[in-house]
Amino acid sequence: EAGVAQSPRYKIIEKRQSVAFWCNPISGHATLYWYQQILGQGPKLLIQFQNNGVVDDSQLPKDRFSAERLKGVDSTLKIQPAKLEDSAVYLCASSLATWGEQYFGPGTRLTVT
Amino acid sequence: DAKTTQPPSMDCAEGRAANLPCNHSTISGNEYVYWYRQIHSQGPQYIIHGLKNNETNEMASLIITEDRKSSTLILPHATLRDTAVYYCIVNSGYSTLTFGKGTMLLVSP
């Protein structure tokens, strides 16, 4: 069974630029999550989708971050404009339903200079 | 979700059992104890979860105290590949995961 795929794996941008990350969840998984992990900390949930609807985006900085999950499969997370404090690893995860174990992708390491 | 407390770091010799403790004194009756681990430069990986009874799978065993206020994750024969950050999370199963800083387990030869 293929795991959660993410791209790119690494990205370096200057502050005020925009960036987008892509995630392909495990086939058949209805729930998709985006997490932000700052160095030395545990992952923090940014947004949770159930199929193509948003379940929880309470911790998403909506003035600069946006996410979509068209057709309930792939998802993209965008940052515009980026700030220095956005430097982190962005993790995508999926699960069969809104409960139970989550399966994580390898993450995208973003560096904002 | 209830808060958990874990030691920041632990050491273990290769081949020995690694016992990782977790305190969750405010756990509610409907909340599970989940364990994930994160190997360097990888995403977190689910290990095991339990409600009241002890659980075992191919990766680890989970021992939950009778009052459910603490638990221990046991890796019976630790290998170098088990070096990782281990996260203990209390969750009803229907809410989002809240990760703390976890325990950095270093397995040495």
Tab-separated table of C-alpha atoms in Angstrom:
chain	number	residue	atom	x	y	z
A	1	GLU	CA	0.000	0.000	0.000
A	2	ALA	CA	1.421	3.366	-1.024
A	3	GLY	CA	1.877	5.880	1.759
A	4	VAL	CA	1.102	9.569	1.930
A	5	ALA	CA	3.027	11.451	-0.736
A	6	GLN	CA	4.217	15.029	-0.397
A	7	SER	CA	6.111	17.395	-2.639
A	8	PRO	CA	8.403	19.160	-2.730
A	9	ARG	CA	10.578	17.708	0.044
A	10	TYR	CA	12.529	20.917	0.473
A	11	LYS	CA	11.844	24.545	-0.397
A	12	ILE	CA	13.793	27.733	0.217
A	13	ILE	CA	12.107	31.079	-0.417
A	14	GLU	CA	12.587	34.689	0.576
A	15	LYS	CA	10.174	36.409	2.936
A	16	ARG	CA	7.114	37.902	1.269
A	17	GLN	CA	7.234	35.283	-1.496
A	18	SER	CA	4.527	32.668	-1.896
A	19	VAL	CA	4.847	28.888	-1.761
A	20	ALA	CA	2.589	25.877	-2.243
A	21	PHE	CA	2.810	22.322	-0.970
A	22	TRP	CA	1.068	19.283	-2.394
A	23	CYS	CA	-0.217	16.150	-0.667
A	24	ASN	CA	-1.652	12.910	-2.005
A	25	PRO	CA	-3.210	10.836	0.802
A	26	ILE	CA	-3.535	7.079	1.032
A	27	SER	CA	-6.177	5.841	-1.379
A	28	GLY	CA	-9.588	5.658	0.245
A	29	HIS	CA	-8.724	7.849	3.215
A	30	ALA	CA	-11.501	10.381	3.707
A	31	THR	CA	-9.743	12.572	6.246
A	32	LEU	CA	-6.687	14.684	5.472
A	33	TYR	CA	-4.636	16.819	7.849
A	34	TRP	CA	-1.963	19.481	7.483
A	35	TYR	CA	0.440	20.005	10.396
A	36	GLN	CA	3.213	22.519	10.995
A	37	GLN	CA	6.256	21.341	12.936
A	38	ILE	CA	8.712	23.962	14.134
A	39	LEU	CA	12.161	22.701	15.086
A	40	GLY	CA	12.201	21.139	18.543
A	41	GLN	CA	8.429	20.994	18.881
A	42	GLY	CA	5.733	18.452	18.154
A	43	PRO	CA	3.501	18.840	15.102
A	44	LYS	CA	0.673	21.369	15.359
A	45	LEU	CA	-2.546	20.870	13.410
A	46	LEU	CA	-3.278	23.595	10.871
A	47	ILE	CA	-6.341	22.221	9.108
A	48	GLN	CA	-8.399	19.032	8.865
A	49	PHE	CA	-10.541	18.006	5.882
A	50	GLN	CA	-13.259	15.382	5.767
A	51	ASN	CA	-13.558	14.560	2.066
A	52	ASN	CA	-13.473	18.060	0.543
A	53	GLY	CA	-15.027	19.868	3.506
A	54	VAL	CA	-13.134	21.641	6.297
A	55	VAL	CA	-13.651	20.093	9.753
A	56	ASP	CA	-11.197	22.210	11.759
A	57	ASP	CA	-9.123	25.194	10.676
A	58	SER	CA	-9.040	26.992	14.011
A	59	GLN	CA	-5.228	27.152	14.102
A	60	LEU	CA	-4.712	28.135	10.469
A	61	PRO	CA	-3.394	31.719	10.095
A	62	LYS	CA	-6.003	32.613	7.534
A	63	ASP	CA	-4.486	35.968	6.645
A	64	ARG	CA	-1.611	34.194	4.890
A	65	PHE	CA	-2.339	30.460	4.806
A	66	SER	CA	-4.922	28.731	2.646
A	67	ALA	CA	-5.659	25.118	1.847
A	68	GLU	CA	-7.968	23.239	-0.436
A	69	ARG	CA	-8.868	19.660	-1.147
A	70	LEU	CA	-10.580	19.518	-4.475
A	71	LYS	CA	-12.546	16.359	-5.275
A	72	GLY	CA	-11.779	15.016	-1.821
A	73	VAL	CA	-8.413	13.512	-2.757
A	74	ASP	CA	-5.262	15.615	-3.243
A	75	SER	CA	-4.686	18.747	-1.235
A	76	THR	CA	-2.569	21.881	-1.505
A	77	LEU	CA	-1.427	24.212	1.266
A	78	LYS	CA	-0.374	27.729	0.290
A	79	ILE	CA	1.433	30.473	2.144
A	80	GLN	CA	1.247	34.004	0.779
A	81	PRO	CA	3.197	36.051	1.769
A	82	ALA	CA	5.684	33.992	3.750
A	83	LYS	CA	7.289	35.241	6.962
A	84	LEU	CA	10.515	34.154	8.612
A	85	GLU	CA	8.555	32.400	11.371
A	86	ASP	CA	6.927	30.121	8.775
A	87	SER	CA	10.190	28.184	8.524
A	88	ALA	CA	9.145	24.678	9.559
A	89	VAL	CA	8.338	21.206	8.314
A	90	TYR	CA	4.840	20.909	6.872
A	91	LEU	CA	3.389	17.458	7.350
A	92	CYS	CA	0.392	15.944	5.635
A	93	ALA	CA	-1.459	13.008	7.176
A	94	SER	CA	-4.528	10.973	6.307
A	95	SER	CA	-6.871	8.572	8.046
A	96	LEU	CA	-9.780	6.392	6.996
A	97	ALA	CA	-12.238	8.463	9.000
A	98	THR	CA	-12.212	11.337	11.491
A	99	TRP	CA	-10.989	8.961	14.170
A	100	GLY	CA	-8.316	6.314	14.519
A	101	GLU	CA	-4.679	6.263	13.583
A	102	GLN	CA	-3.217	8.816	11.210
A	103	TYR	CA	-0.626	8.061	8.550
A	104	PHE	CA	1.927	10.781	7.897
A	105	GLY	CA	3.895	11.747	4.831
A	106	PRO	CA	7.617	12.615	4.938
A	107	GLY	CA	6.945	16.348	5.130
A	108	THR	CA	8.169	19.430	3.291
A	109	ARG	CA	10.960	21.402	4.936
A	110	LEU	CA	10.411	25.121	4.282
A	111	THR	CA	13.132	27.671	4.915
A	112	VAL	CA	12.196	31.343	4.667
A	113	THR	CA	15.170	33.722	4.389
B	1	ASP	CA	-8.016	16.512	25.510
B	2	ALA	CA	-6.106	15.614	28.649
B	3	LYS	CA	-2.527	16.793	28.957
B	4	THR	CA	0.385	14.338	29.096
B	5	THR	CA	3.799	14.534	30.770
B	6	GLN	CA	6.818	12.682	29.408
B	7	PRO	CA	10.528	12.807	30.256
B	8	PRO	CA	12.424	14.838	27.645
B	9	SER	CA	14.986	12.120	26.969
B	10	MET	CA	15.910	8.514	27.752
B	11	ASP	CA	18.761	6.169	26.889
B	12	CYS	CA	18.602	2.450	26.202
B	13	ALA	CA	21.180	-0.167	25.267
B	14	GLU	CA	20.599	-2.070	22.058
B	15	GLY	CA	18.837	-5.372	22.690
B	16	ARG	CA	17.419	-4.293	26.019
B	17	ALA	CA	13.827	-3.334	26.718
B	18	ALA	CA	12.953	0.356	26.456
B	19	ASN	CA	10.252	1.468	28.873
B	20	LEU	CA	8.845	4.902	28.098
B	21	PRO	CA	6.572	6.412	30.769
B	22	CYS	CA	3.713	8.838	30.322
B	23	ASN	CA	1.570	10.575	32.934
B	24	HIS	CA	-1.993	11.556	32.047
B	25	SER	CA	-3.654	12.151	35.405
B	26	THR	CA	-6.594	14.149	33.950
B	27	ILE	CA	-7.616	11.530	31.386
B	28	SER	CA	-11.369	11.150	30.859
B	29	GLY	CA	-13.251	7.880	30.729
B	30	ASN	CA	-13.729	7.978	26.961
B	31	GLU	CA	-10.161	8.966	26.103
B	32	TYR	CA	-7.619	6.614	24.603
B	33	VAL	CA	-3.855	6.649	25.047
B	34	TYR	CA	-2.076	6.828	21.687
B	35	TRP	CA	1.631	6.477	21.008
B	36	TYR	CA	3.386	7.767	17.911
B	37	ARG	CA	7.072	8.039	17.149
B	38	GLN	CA	9.054	10.247	14.815
B	39	ILE	CA	12.360	9.116	13.416
B	40	HIS	CA	14.678	11.908	12.322
B	41	SER	CA	13.578	13.594	9.060
B	42	GLN	CA	10.444	11.459	8.795
B	43	GLY	CA	6.797	12.025	9.597
B	44	PRO	CA	5.306	10.599	12.804
B	45	GLN	CA	4.411	6.905	12.779
B	46	TYR	CA	1.530	5.326	14.682
B	47	ILE	CA	2.656	2.680	17.174
B	48	ILE	CA	-0.225	1.562	19.367
B	49	HIS	CA	-3.228	2.762	21.337
B	50	GLY	CA	-5.368	1.516	24.223
B	51	LEU	CA	-8.295	2.414	26.459
B	52	LYS	CA	-8.140	0.314	29.616
B	53	ASN	CA	-6.551	-3.016	28.866
B	54	ASN	CA	-2.933	-3.654	28.051
B	55	GLU	CA	-2.267	-3.924	24.348
B	56	THR	CA	0.435	-5.584	22.276
B	57	ASN	CA	1.244	-5.521	18.591
B	58	GLU	CA	4.243	-6.307	16.440
B	59	MET	CA	5.928	-3.039	17.366
B	60	ALA	CA	5.358	-2.602	21.087
B	61	SER	CA	3.338	-3.227	24.220
B	62	LEU	CA	1.251	-0.655	26.053
B	63	ILE	CA	0.694	-1.008	29.779
B	64	ILE	CA	-2.010	1.235	31.273
B	65	THR	CA	-2.361	1.474	35.047
B	66	GLU	CA	-5.660	0.457	36.604
B	67	ASP	CA	-6.555	4.073	37.460
B	68	ARG	CA	-5.548	5.055	33.891
B	69	LYS	CA	-3.491	7.979	35.154
B	70	SER	CA	-0.282	6.728	33.601
B	71	SER	CA	0.990	4.322	31.000
B	72	THR	CA	4.220	2.767	29.755
B	73	LEU	CA	5.227	1.974	26.204
B	74	ILE	CA	7.531	-1.017	26.045
B	75	LEU	CA	9.837	-1.805	23.147
B	76	PRO	CA	10.912	-5.327	24.163
B	77	HIS	CA	14.212	-5.504	22.278
B	78	ALA	CA	15.297	-2.032	21.229
B	79	THR	CA	17.381	-1.626	18.092
B	80	LEU	CA	19.325	1.352	16.754
B	81	ARG	CA	16.411	1.998	14.378
B	82	ASP	CA	14.167	2.650	17.358
B	83	THR	CA	16.034	5.893	18.080
B	84	ALA	CA	13.293	8.495	17.711
B	85	VAL	CA	11.042	10.968	19.512
B	86	TYR	CA	8.119	9.143	21.113
B	87	TYR	CA	4.850	10.999	21.643
B	88	CYS	CA	2.182	9.978	24.146
B	89	ILE	CA	-1.196	11.501	23.251
B	90	VAL	CA	-4.517	11.262	25.041
B	91	ASN	CA	-7.425	11.530	22.678
B	92	SER	CA	-11.073	10.584	22.479
B	93	GLY	CA	-10.430	9.171	19.041
B	94	TYR	CA	-12.755	11.680	17.452
B	95	SER	CA	-10.747	14.826	18.057
B	96	THR	CA	-7.535	16.013	16.520
B	97	LEU	CA	-4.162	14.875	17.844
B	98	THR	CA	-2.306	17.310	20.090
B	99	PHE	CA	1.408	16.560	20.121
B	100	GLY	CA	3.657	17.640	22.984
B	101	LYS	CA	7.453	17.584	22.845
B	102	GLY	CA	7.656	13.837	23.475
B	103	THR	CA	10.574	11.746	24.735
B	104	MET	CA	13.780	11.509	22.714
B	105	LEU	CA	14.859	7.856	22.984
B	106	LEU	CA	18.481	7.186	22.119
B	107	VAL	CA	19.377	3.532	21.584
B	108	SER	CA	23.107	2.922	21.788
B	109	PRO	CA	25.219	-0.070	20.725
